[in-house]
Coordinates of C-alpha atoms and ligand atoms in Angstrom, one line a residue:
X51 CA 88.4 102.1 119.2
X52 CA 91.5 103.1 117.5
X53 CA 94.0 101.2 115.4
X54 CA 97.8 101.9 115.5
X55 CA 100.3 99.9 113.2
X56 CA 103.8 99.9 113.2
X57 CA 105.6 98.5 110.2
X58 CA 109.2 98.5 111.1
X59 CA 112.2 96.7 109.8
X60 CA 111.4 92.7 111.0
X61 CA 107.9 92.9 111.6
X62 CA 104.1 94.6 111.5
X63 CA 102.2 95.0 114.5
X64 CA 98.8 96.2 115.4
X65 CA 97.5 97.6 118.7
X66 CA 93.9 98.0 119.1
X67 CA 93.0 100.6 121.9
X68 CA 89.5 101.6 123.4
X69 CA 88.4 105.2 123.7
X70 CA 90.0 105.3 127.3
X71 CA 93.3 103.6 125.6
X72 CA 93.2 100.4 127.5
X73 CA 94.0 97.7 125.1
X74 CA 91.6 95.7 123.4
X75 CA 93.8 93.4 121.2
X76 CA 97.3 93.2 119.6
X77 CA 99.0 91.4 116.9
X78 CA 102.2 91.0 115.2
X79 CA 103.4 89.5 111.8
X80 CA 107.0 88.8 111.1
X81 CA 107.8 90.0 107.7
X82 CA 109.9 86.8 107.1
X83 CA 106.7 84.6 107.0
X84 CA 105.3 86.6 103.9
X85 CA 106.6 84.7 101.1
X86 CA 109.2 87.4 100.2
X87 CA 112.3 85.7 101.7
X88 CA 114.5 88.0 104.2
X89 CA 112.5 91.0 104.9
X90 CA 115.6 92.9 103.6
X91 CA 118.4 92.2 101.1
X92 CA 122.0 93.2 101.4
X93 CA 123.7 93.6 98.2
X94 CA 127.2 95.1 99.3
X95 CA 126.3 98.4 100.8
X96 CA 122.8 98.6 99.6
X97 CA 119.9 97.3 101.7
X98 CA 116.8 96.8 100.0
X99 CA 113.4 95.8 100.9
X100 CA 110.2 94.5 98.6
X101 CA 107.8 97.1 98.5
X102 CA 105.1 95.0 97.9
X103 CA 105.7 93.0 101.2
X104 CA 104.6 96.0 103.0
X105 CA 101.1 95.4 101.3
X106 CA 101.1 91.9 102.0
X107 CA 102.1 92.7 105.7
X108 CA 99.2 95.0 106.3
X109 CA 96.5 92.3 104.8
X110 CA 97.9 89.5 106.9
X111 CA 98.1 91.8 110.0
X112 CA 94.6 92.8 109.4
X113 CA 93.4 89.0 108.9
X114 CA 95.1 88.2 112.3
X115 CA 93.4 90.9 114.2
X116 CA 90.0 89.6 112.7
X117 CA 90.6 86.0 112.8
X118 CA 92.9 85.2 115.2
X119 CA 91.8 88.1 117.7
X120 CA 88.3 88.3 116.9
X121 CA 88.2 92.1 116.5
X122 CA 85.4 93.6 114.7
X123 CA 87.4 96.3 112.7
X124 CA 83.9 98.0 112.0
X125 CA 84.2 99.7 115.4
X126 CA 87.7 101.2 114.6
X127 CA 86.9 105.0 114.5
X128 CA 90.6 106.0 113.7
X129 CA 93.7 104.7 112.4
X130 CA 97.1 106.0 112.5
X131 CA 100.7 104.3 112.8
X132 CA 104.1 104.4 111.7
X133 CA 106.9 103.1 109.5
X134 CA 110.8 102.2 109.7
X135 CA 111.9 105.6 109.0
X136 CA 114.1 106.6 105.8
X137 CA 112.7 103.8 103.5
X138 CA 111.3 104.6 100.2
X139 CA 108.7 103.6 97.7
X140 CA 108.8 104.2 94.0
X141 CA 105.2 103.9 92.6
X142 CA 105.0 103.5 88.8
X143 CA 102.8 105.1 86.5
X144 CA 99.4 104.0 86.7
X145 CA 99.6 102.9 90.4
X146 CA 97.4 105.4 91.9
X147 CA 94.8 104.0 89.3
X148 CA 95.4 100.5 91.0
X149 CA 95.0 101.9 94.4
X150 CA 91.6 103.5 93.7
X151 CA 90.3 100.3 91.9
X152 CA 91.1 97.5 94.2
X153 CA 88.9 94.7 94.2
X154 CA 87.9 93.3 97.4
X155 CA 87.6 90.0 96.6
X156 CA 91.3 89.8 95.7
X157 CA 94.3 90.0 98.0
X158 CA 96.2 93.4 97.9
X159 CA 99.4 92.6 97.2
X160 CA 98.3 90.3 94.4
X161 CA 96.7 93.4 92.7
X162 CA 99.9 95.6 93.1
X163 CA 102.2 93.2 91.3
X164 CA 102.9 95.8 88.6
X165 CA 102.5 99.0 90.9
X166 CA 106.5 99.6 91.6
X167 CA 108.9 101.2 89.4
X168 CA 111.6 99.4 91.8
X169 CA 110.1 96.3 93.1
X170 CA 113.0 96.2 95.8
X171 CA 113.8 100.0 97.3
X172 CA 116.5 101.2 99.9
X173 CA 115.6 101.1 103.5
X174 CA 117.2 102.7 106.5
X175 CA 120.3 100.0 106.8
X176 CA 121.4 101.2 103.4
X177 CA 124.7 102.9 103.5
X178 CA 125.5 103.2 99.7
X179 CA 124.9 106.6 98.8
X180 CA 128.2 108.4 100.4
X181 CA 129.0 110.1 96.9
X182 CA 125.5 111.5 96.7
X183 CA 125.9 112.5 100.4
X184 CA 128.9 114.9 100.0
X185 CA 127.5 116.3 96.9
X186 CA 124.2 117.5 98.5
X187 CA 126.4 118.9 101.3
X188 CA 128.5 120.5 98.8
X189 CA 125.4 122.1 97.0
X190 CA 124.4 124.2 100.1
X191 CA 128.1 124.8 101.5
X192 CA 128.6 122.2 103.7
X193 CA 127.3 119.9 106.5
X194 CA 126.6 122.5 108.6
X195 CA 124.3 124.4 106.5
X196 CA 122.5 121.2 105.5
X197 CA 122.0 120.4 109.1
X198 CA 120.9 124.0 110.0
X199 CA 118.3 123.7 107.1
X200 CA 116.9 119.9 107.2
X201 CA 117.9 119.0 110.8
X202 CA 120.5 116.7 110.0
X203 CA 124.0 116.7 107.8
X204 CA 123.6 114.1 104.8
X205 CA 123.5 110.6 105.9
X206 CA 123.6 108.0 103.2
X207 CA 120.0 106.2 104.6
X208 CA 118.3 109.7 104.4
X209 CA 115.8 109.4 101.3
X210 CA 117.2 112.5 99.7
X211 CA 120.5 111.1 98.9
X212 CA 119.2 107.6 98.0
X213 CA 116.8 109.6 95.4
X214 CA 119.9 111.3 94.0
X215 CA 121.4 107.9 93.6
X216 CA 118.4 106.4 92.0
X217 CA 117.8 109.4 89.7
X218 CA 121.7 108.8 88.4
X219 CA 122.0 104.9 88.5
X220 CA 118.6 103.6 87.6
X221 CA 117.1 106.2 85.0
X222 CA 115.0 103.9 83.3
X223 CA 112.9 103.0 86.2
X224 CA 113.0 106.4 87.7
X225 CA 111.6 108.0 84.6
X226 CA 108.4 105.8 84.8
X227 CA 108.0 106.7 88.5
X228 CA 104.8 108.4 89.3
X229 CA 105.1 108.8 92.9
X230 CA 107.9 108.6 95.9
X231 CA 106.2 107.6 99.3
X232 CA 108.3 106.4 102.5
X233 CA 107.3 103.5 104.0
X234 CA 105.3 105.6 106.3
X235 CA 103.2 107.3 103.7
X236 CA 103.0 104.0 101.6
X237 CA 100.2 102.3 104.5
X238 CA 98.1 105.3 104.7
X239 CA 98.1 105.4 100.7
X240 CA 97.0 101.6 100.5
X241 CA 94.1 102.4 103.2
X242 CA 93.2 105.7 101.4
X243 CA 93.1 104.1 98.3
X244 CA 95.2 107.2 96.8
X245 CA 98.5 108.8 97.4
X246 CA 99.0 110.4 100.8
X247 CA 101.6 112.8 101.8
X248 CA 104.9 112.4 103.8
X249 CA 104.2 113.6 107.1
X250 CA 106.5 116.4 108.4
X251 CA 108.4 114.1 110.9
X252 CA 109.3 111.3 108.6
X253 CA 110.3 113.8 106.1
X254 CA 112.7 115.5 108.3
X255 CA 114.5 112.1 108.0
X256 CA 114.9 113.0 104.3
X257 CA 117.7 115.8 104.0
X258 CA 115.0 117.4 101.9
X259 CA 112.6 119.3 104.6
X260 CA 113.3 122.8 105.9
X261 CA 112.4 121.6 109.4
X262 CA 111.0 125.2 110.4
X263 CA 108.9 126.0 107.5
X264 CA 108.1 122.3 107.0
X265 CA 108.3 122.7 103.0
X266 CA 110.5 121.0 100.8
X267 CA 113.7 123.4 99.8
X268 CA 113.8 123.8 96.2
X269 CA 117.7 124.2 96.3
X270 CA 117.9 120.5 97.9
X271 CA 115.5 119.3 95.3
X272 CA 117.3 120.6 92.4
X273 CA 120.6 119.4 94.1
X274 CA 119.3 115.8 94.2
X275 CA 118.1 116.2 90.6
X276 CA 121.1 116.3 89.1
X277 CA 121.5 116.8 85.2
X278 CA 118.6 114.2 84.0
X279 CA 115.6 115.7 85.9
X280 CA 114.6 118.8 87.6
X281 CA 113.7 119.8 91.6
X282 CA 110.1 120.4 90.4
X283 CA 109.8 117.0 89.0
X284 CA 110.8 115.6 92.4
X285 CA 108.9 118.0 94.1
X286 CA 105.5 116.7 92.2
X287 CA 106.8 113.1 92.7
X288 CA 106.7 113.8 96.5
X289 CA 103.8 115.6 96.7
X290 CA 103.1 118.3 99.4
X291 CA 104.3 117.2 103.3
X292 CA 101.6 116.4 105.5
X293 CA 100.8 117.9 108.7
X294 CA 101.1 114.7 111.4
X295 CA 97.9 115.5 113.0
X296 CA 95.4 116.5 110.7
X297 CA 92.9 114.0 109.2
X298 CA 93.7 112.6 105.7
X299 CA 90.3 111.2 104.6
X300 CA 88.3 107.9 105.4
X301 CA 89.3 104.4 104.9
X302 CA 88.9 103.1 101.3
X303 CA 86.0 100.9 100.0
X304 CA 88.7 97.9 99.7
X305 CA 88.8 97.7 103.2
X306 CA 85.4 98.1 104.1
X307 CA 84.4 95.2 102.0
X308 CA 87.3 93.0 102.6
X309 CA 87.6 93.4 106.3
X310 CA 84.7 95.2 107.5
X311 CA 85.8 98.8 108.6
X312 CA 83.1 101.2 109.0
X313 CA 83.1 103.9 105.8
X314 CA 83.4 106.8 108.3
X315 CA 86.9 105.3 109.7
X316 CA 89.2 108.3 109.8
X317 CA 92.6 108.3 108.7
X318 CA 95.8 109.9 110.3
X319 CA 99.1 110.4 108.9
X320 CA 101.7 107.7 109.8
X321 CA 105.0 108.8 110.7
X322 CA 108.3 107.5 111.5
X323 CA 108.8 104.7 114.1
X324 CA 111.2 106.8 116.5
X325 CA 108.6 109.8 116.5
X326 CA 105.8 107.4 116.9
X327 CA 107.5 105.6 120.1
X328 CA 108.1 109.3 121.5
X329 CA 104.5 109.4 121.0
X330 CA 103.6 106.1 122.6
X331 CA 105.8 106.9 125.9
X332 CA 104.4 110.4 126.2
X333 CA 107.6 112.0 126.4
X334 CA 107.8 115.6 126.3
X335 CA 109.4 116.4 129.8
X336 CA 112.9 117.8 130.0
X337 CA 115.0 115.2 131.4
X338 CA 113.2 112.4 129.8
X339 CA 115.5 110.2 127.6
X340 CA 113.5 107.6 125.2
X341 CA 115.9 104.8 124.0
X342 CA 114.3 102.2 121.7
X343 CA 116.1 98.9 121.3
X344 CA 115.1 97.4 118.2
X345 CA 116.8 96.2 114.9
X346 CA 118.3 99.7 115.5
X347 CA 119.3 101.3 118.8
X348 CA 117.8 104.8 119.2
X349 CA 118.0 107.6 121.7
X350 CA 115.6 110.6 121.6
X351 CA 114.4 113.3 123.5
X352 CA 112.2 116.4 123.1
X353 CA 113.6 120.1 122.8
X354 CA 111.8 123.3 122.6
X355 CA 112.7 125.2 119.7
X356 CA 114.7 127.8 121.0
X357 CA 117.1 125.3 122.4
X358 CA 117.3 123.3 119.1
X359 CA 120.9 123.2 117.7
X360 CA 121.0 121.0 114.6
X361 CA 124.6 119.5 114.2
X362 CA 126.8 119.1 111.2
X363 CA 128.6 116.5 112.9
X364 CA 126.4 113.8 114.4
X365 CA 122.7 113.4 115.6
X366 CA 119.3 114.2 114.0
X367 CA 116.9 117.1 114.6
X368 CA 113.3 115.9 113.8
X369 CA 110.0 117.6 113.5
X370 CA 107.7 116.3 116.7
X371 CA 104.8 114.9 115.0
X372 CA 102.8 115.5 118.4
X373 CA 104.0 119.0 119.0
X374 CA 104.9 121.6 116.4
X375 CA 106.5 123.8 119.0
X376 CA 109.5 121.4 120.0
X377 CA 111.6 119.1 118.0
X378 CA 112.9 115.7 118.7
X379 CA 116.8 115.2 119.1
X380 CA 117.9 111.7 118.0
X381 CA 120.7 109.5 117.4
X382 CA 120.8 106.3 115.5
X383 CA 123.1 103.2 116.2
X384 CA 122.8 100.3 113.2
X385 CA 124.2 97.6 115.2
X386 CA 121.7 97.2 117.9
X387 CA 119.7 93.8 118.3
X388 CA 121.4 92.1 115.3
X389 CA 124.7 92.6 116.7
X390 CA 123.6 91.2 120.3
X391 CA 121.9 88.5 118.1
X392 CA 125.1 87.5 116.3
X393 CA 126.9 87.7 119.7
X394 CA 124.2 85.3 121.2
X395 CA 123.9 82.7 118.6
X396 CA 128.0 82.3 118.7
X397 CA 128.3 82.4 122.5
X398 CA 125.4 80.7 124.1
X399 CA 123.8 77.4 123.9
X400 CA 120.8 77.2 123.6
X401 CA 120.7 80.0 121.7
X402 CA 118.2 81.8 123.5
X403 CA 117.7 85.2 125.5
X404 CA 117.6 83.3 128.7
X405 CA 121.0 81.6 128.2
X406 CA 122.4 84.8 127.1
X407 CA 121.6 86.6 130.3
X408 CA 122.9 83.5 132.4
X409 CA 126.0 84.1 130.5
X410 CA 126.0 87.7 131.1
X411 CA 125.7 87.0 134.7
X412 CA 129.0 84.8 134.8
X413 CA 131.1 88.0 134.4
X414 CA 130.8 90.8 137.1
X415 CA 129.7 94.5 135.8
X416 CA 132.8 96.5 134.1
X417 CA 133.8 93.1 132.5
X418 CA 137.1 93.0 134.3
X419 CA 138.1 96.2 132.1
X420 CA 137.1 94.5 128.9
X421 CA 135.6 96.4 125.9
X422 CA 134.2 95.1 122.7
X423 CA 132.9 96.8 119.6
X424 CA 130.8 94.6 117.5
X425 CA 129.5 95.8 114.2
X426 CA 128.1 93.3 111.8
X427 CA 126.8 96.2 109.9
X428 CA 128.9 99.5 109.0
X429 CA 128.0 101.9 112.0
X430 CA 125.8 105.4 111.6
X431 CA 127.1 106.7 115.0
X432 CA 129.7 107.4 114.7
X433 CA 130.1 106.6 111.0
X434 CA 132.1 103.8 109.8
X435 CA 132.4 102.5 106.5
X436 CA 133.0 98.7 107.0
X437 CA 131.7 96.1 109.4
X438 CA 134.4 95.7 112.4
X439 CA 134.7 93.7 115.3
X440 CA 137.2 94.9 118.2
X441 CA 137.7 93.7 122.0
X442 CA 140.0 95.6 123.9
X443 CA 141.6 93.8 127.2
X444 CA 141.8 95.6 130.3
X445 CA 144.2 98.6 129.9
X446 CA 145.0 97.8 126.1
X447 CA 144.8 100.0 123.1
X448 CA 145.4 97.5 120.6
X449 CA 142.4 95.0 120.2
X450 CA 142.1 91.4 120.1
X451 CA 140.4 90.2 117.3
X452 CA 138.0 87.5 118.1
X453 CA 136.2 85.6 115.2
X454 CA 133.0 87.1 114.4
X455 CA 132.0 83.5 113.3
X456 CA 130.5 80.7 115.3
X457 CA 133.6 79.1 117.1
X458 CA 133.7 76.5 119.9
X459 CA 135.8 78.5 122.2
X460 CA 137.8 81.5 121.7
X461 CA 140.8 81.2 124.0
X462 CA 141.8 85.1 123.8
X463 CA 138.2 86.3 124.5
X464 CA 136.3 84.0 126.6
X465 CA 132.4 83.6 125.3
X466 CA 131.0 85.3 128.8
X467 CA 133.3 88.2 128.1
X468 CA 131.9 88.8 124.6
X469 CA 128.4 88.6 125.7
X470 CA 129.0 91.5 128.5
X471 CA 131.0 93.4 126.1
X472 CA 128.4 93.7 123.3
X473 CA 125.8 94.8 126.0
X474 CA 127.8 97.3 128.1
X475 CA 129.6 98.8 125.1
X476 CA 126.1 99.3 123.4
X477 CA 125.0 100.9 126.9
X478 CA 128.3 103.0 127.3
X479 CA 127.9 104.3 123.4
X480 CA 124.4 105.6 124.2
X481 CA 125.4 107.5 127.1
X482 CA 128.8 108.5 125.4
X483 CA 126.8 110.1 122.3
X484 CA 123.9 111.3 124.4
X485 CA 125.9 114.1 125.8
X486 CA 126.0 115.6 122.0
X487 CA 122.4 115.7 122.0
X488 CA 122.2 118.9 123.7
X489 CA 120.1 117.3 126.5
X490 CA 121.7 118.6 129.5
X491 CA 120.3 116.5 132.4
X492 CA 118.5 113.2 132.1
X493 CA 116.4 112.3 134.8
X494 CA 115.1 109.1 133.7
X495 CA 115.1 106.7 130.7
X496 CA 111.8 105.1 129.0
X497 CA 112.6 102.2 126.8
X498 CA 110.7 100.4 124.0
X499 CA 111.5 98.2 121.2
X500 CA 112.2 94.2 121.2
X501 CA 115.2 94.3 123.5
X502 CA 113.4 96.0 126.2
X503 CA 112.1 93.0 127.1
X504 CA 115.6 92.2 128.5
X505 CA 115.7 92.9 132.5
X506 CA 119.5 92.3 132.3
X507 CA 120.3 94.8 129.4
X508 CA 117.9 97.2 131.2
X509 CA 119.9 96.8 134.5
X510 CA 123.1 98.0 132.9
X511 CA 121.2 101.0 131.1
X512 CA 120.4 101.9 134.4
X513 CA 123.8 101.8 135.8
X514 CA 125.4 103.4 132.9
X515 CA 123.2 106.3 132.8
X516 CA 122.7 106.2 136.5
X517 CA 118.9 107.1 136.2
X518 CA 116.0 104.6 136.7
X519 CA 114.5 103.0 133.4
X520 CA 110.9 103.1 132.9
X521 CA 108.5 100.9 130.6
X522 CA 105.1 101.1 129.6
X523 CA 103.1 99.7 132.5
X524 CA 101.2 97.2 130.1
X525 CA 102.8 93.8 129.0
X526 CA 100.7 94.1 125.8
X527 CA 102.6 97.2 124.6
X528 CA 105.4 97.6 126.8
X529 CA 107.9 97.0 124.1
X530 CA 105.9 98.1 120.9
X531 CA 105.4 102.0 122.2
X532 CA 105.4 102.7 118.3
X533 CA 102.1 101.0 117.5
X534 CA 100.5 102.4 120.8
X535 CA 101.6 105.8 119.8
X536 CA 99.8 105.1 116.7
X537 CA 96.7 104.8 118.7
X538 CA 97.2 107.9 120.7
X539 CA 98.0 110.0 117.5
X540 CA 94.6 108.7 116.1
X541 CA 92.8 109.9 119.0
X542 CA 94.9 112.9 119.0
X543 CA 93.9 113.5 115.5
X544 CA 90.3 113.3 116.2
X545 CA 90.5 116.2 118.7
X546 CA 92.3 118.4 116.2
X547 CA 89.9 117.5 113.5
X548 CA 87.1 118.4 115.8
X549 CA 88.6 121.9 116.5
X550 CA 89.3 122.4 113.1
X551 CA 85.5 121.6 112.2
X552 CA 84.7 124.2 114.9
X553 CA 86.8 126.6 113.3
X554 CA 85.3 126.4 109.7
X555 CA 81.7 126.5 111.3
X556 CA 82.3 129.5 113.4
X557 CA 83.8 131.2 110.4
X558 CA 80.9 130.7 108.4
X559 CA 82.1 127.5 106.6
X560 CA 85.3 129.7 104.9
X561 CA 88.1 127.2 104.8
X562 CA 91.3 128.8 105.7
X563 CA 94.6 128.6 104.1
X564 CA 95.4 124.9 105.1
X565 CA 98.5 125.6 107.1
X566 CA 96.6 128.6 109.1
X567 CA 93.8 126.1 109.8
X568 CA 96.4 123.4 110.6
X569 CA 98.1 125.8 113.2
X570 CA 94.8 126.9 114.8
X571 CA 93.3 123.3 115.0
X572 CA 96.1 122.0 117.1
X573 CA 95.5 120.8 120.7
X574 CA 97.9 120.2 123.1
X575 CA 99.1 116.3 123.1
X576 CA 98.9 115.2 126.7
X577 CA 98.1 111.6 127.1
X578 CA 98.0 109.8 130.4
X579 CA 100.5 106.9 130.0
X580 CA 101.2 104.6 133.1
X581 CA 104.9 103.7 133.4
X582 CA 106.5 101.2 135.9
X583 CA 110.1 101.3 136.8
X584 CA 112.2 98.3 135.7
X585 CA 115.7 99.0 136.7
X586 CA 117.0 101.5 139.6
X587 CA 120.9 102.4 139.5
X588 CA 123.3 100.1 141.9
X589 CA 125.8 102.8 143.3
X590 CA 128.5 100.3 143.4
X591 CA 128.3 99.7 139.8
X592 CA 127.1 103.1 138.8
X593 CA 130.8 104.1 139.8
X594 CA 132.5 100.9 137.8
X595 CA 130.8 102.6 134.4
X596 CA 131.6 106.3 135.1
X597 CA 135.2 105.0 135.2
X598 CA 134.9 103.1 131.8
X599 CA 133.3 105.9 130.0
X600 CA 136.4 107.9 129.4
X601 CA 138.1 104.8 128.1
X602 CA 135.3 104.2 126.1
X603 CA 135.6 107.2 124.1
X604 CA 139.3 106.7 123.0
X605 CA 138.7 103.1 122.2
X606 CA 135.9 103.9 120.3
X607 CA 138.1 106.3 118.2
X608 CA 140.7 103.7 117.8
X609 CA 138.2 101.0 116.7
X610 CA 136.5 103.6 114.0
X611 CA 140.0 103.9 112.5
X612 CA 140.8 100.2 112.2
X613 CA 137.4 99.7 110.8
X614 CA 138.2 101.8 107.6
X615 CA 141.0 99.1 107.0
X616 CA 139.3 95.6 108.1
X617 CA 136.4 93.7 107.0
X618 CA 136.0 91.2 109.6
X619 CA 132.3 90.0 109.6
Ligands
LIG171 P1 111.8 96.3 114.8 O1 110.9 97.2 115.2 O2 113.5 97.2 114.2 O3 111.6 95.6 114.0 P2 111.8 95.3 117.4 O4 111.6 96.0 118.2 O5 110.6 94.2 116.9 O6 112.6 95.5 116.1 O7 113.0 94.0 117.8 C1 113.3 93.0 117.5 C2 114.7 92.4 118.1 O8 114.3 92.5 119.8 C3 115.1 91.0 117.5 O9 116.1 91.5 116.6 C4 115.5 90.6 119.1 O10 117.0 90.3 118.8 C5 115.4 91.6 119.9 N1 114.8 90.9 121.0 C6 113.4 90.5 121.4 N2 113.5 89.8 122.7 C7 114.7 90.0 123.2 C8 115.2 89.7 124.5 N3 114.6 89.0 125.5 N4 116.4 90.1 124.7 C9 117.3 90.8 124.0 N5 116.9 91.1 122.6 C10 115.4 90.6 122.3
LIG172 C1 116.4 106.0 112.6 C2 116.6 104.7 111.9 C3 116.1 103.5 112.4 C4 114.9 103.1 111.6 C5 114.4 101.5 112.0 O1 117.0 107.2 112.0 O2 117.3 104.8 110.8 O3 115.9 103.8 113.7 O4 113.8 104.0 112.0 O5 113.8 101.4 113.1

């Protein structure tokens, strides 16, 4: 059996599949139930998460799989998974010693009380590092050159810029740091009982990795080091980047003794949640667009290396963890599910998704010409500095400003109009910005994430894009392709590891250079994933949305400009 784990913004999930990829068990634990309060803390533009919470989450997930699902973890042959992208973990001096000597009779998080130089560390929602972003871009000649090297211009949440900020503002804490992980490399480090490197794919969300050579860029490490440390020190703290499909060892004794894993259980690198969703949906064909509707909304696709054009404007190019010959192009919108939830809670009584869909059905597609931008958080695409909310009446270029807070009725913008506006505007912005991904024709959309359970939202998506929308055809995992991607990547890793062993045996036990061995050991990733159509375009509404797209672009510009000067949430 294979275990896939997804440590995301609001929950941790585990999926266990058998060797034919049939689902044996799933479990999910809300990060809010672990005794750390909210899974993230806002402090102005900073958004931080307690690193120890992720250790508690891993433990609680394994307890749920064993005690509630009755799984024998001793049958797990390999583990892989993913984490929310960009979030960092700063281990303090001596922390690896703690990982190596964990006592199987004591809970994991309890033993890591003193393991972190920064008990709270930045996650992907943080937008507080603008100053360091501009400095890094200047260091290499601007956003274009930085994007050419690393796949993205400097983004506030990208970990290199967060590290630069911590080096400058939190130097006492930084100076006792022994290792920097991403959330995706922290989990396998816990499982292995030693530090595991950051996989190439999640490393491409840091503004530090050369996406072609897959090595840290010395000039960028020096750029974020500032005057108080050096690029070489940061290189040591990051450790070497990890090939995503090569084995990283076996599970540590702590998990064998405490949870009954086999000592032979193999570990494979974890990656970012979006790349893992791509693996879980099996996307590789041109024309496939993945859309993940989780805390963030993201859109991504696979492109051949030869067609890859990183942009100094918007969007990201990431290393593909399951195919070294292609890249992932991706857009990320910060205001996804939390914005939809805010409108649901303000406008729908009872505050349920069923009621939300009922209210949505009270207005026709096209919302009688209303469009609304609801940004309880500063947006990433296109970037805004402040939260904002703007609803535009038909043919108006001046927004009406509904209260973002719960009010009994807002005569200027009826609640039903706001509900439709939040759904349609999110779908239109996906379509509007997807044009800049360089994906020329989209034949179908494959969805995942919590909000992909909502058929009404998927119908709007099908009509806006004028293509059918698909889900993984298995209710146990359809909204969590990210964790399922962990199972598929664990199995794929085993195939690559077998091939590596054959190569070493053939060469009389001589181990090639590691990078060379990884290259030669790669086995094409080609899982069979059953998908089902969940929404098809309705021509009469496709026309309505096509007509709205142009207006959307100009109103989005107005909303972005206005949001620089207002704070409405
Ligand atoms: P993440 O992986 O970022 O932690 P998930 O993919 O688990 O997030 O998605 C969680 C979000 O899904 C919640 O914030 C919730 O608003 C949203 N969600 C869950 N069910 C529905 C639904 N039926 N309709 C719309 N949104 C939903
Ligand atoms: C992607 C991003 C988010 C997080 C959380 O760049 O910031 O989608 O991965 O899911």
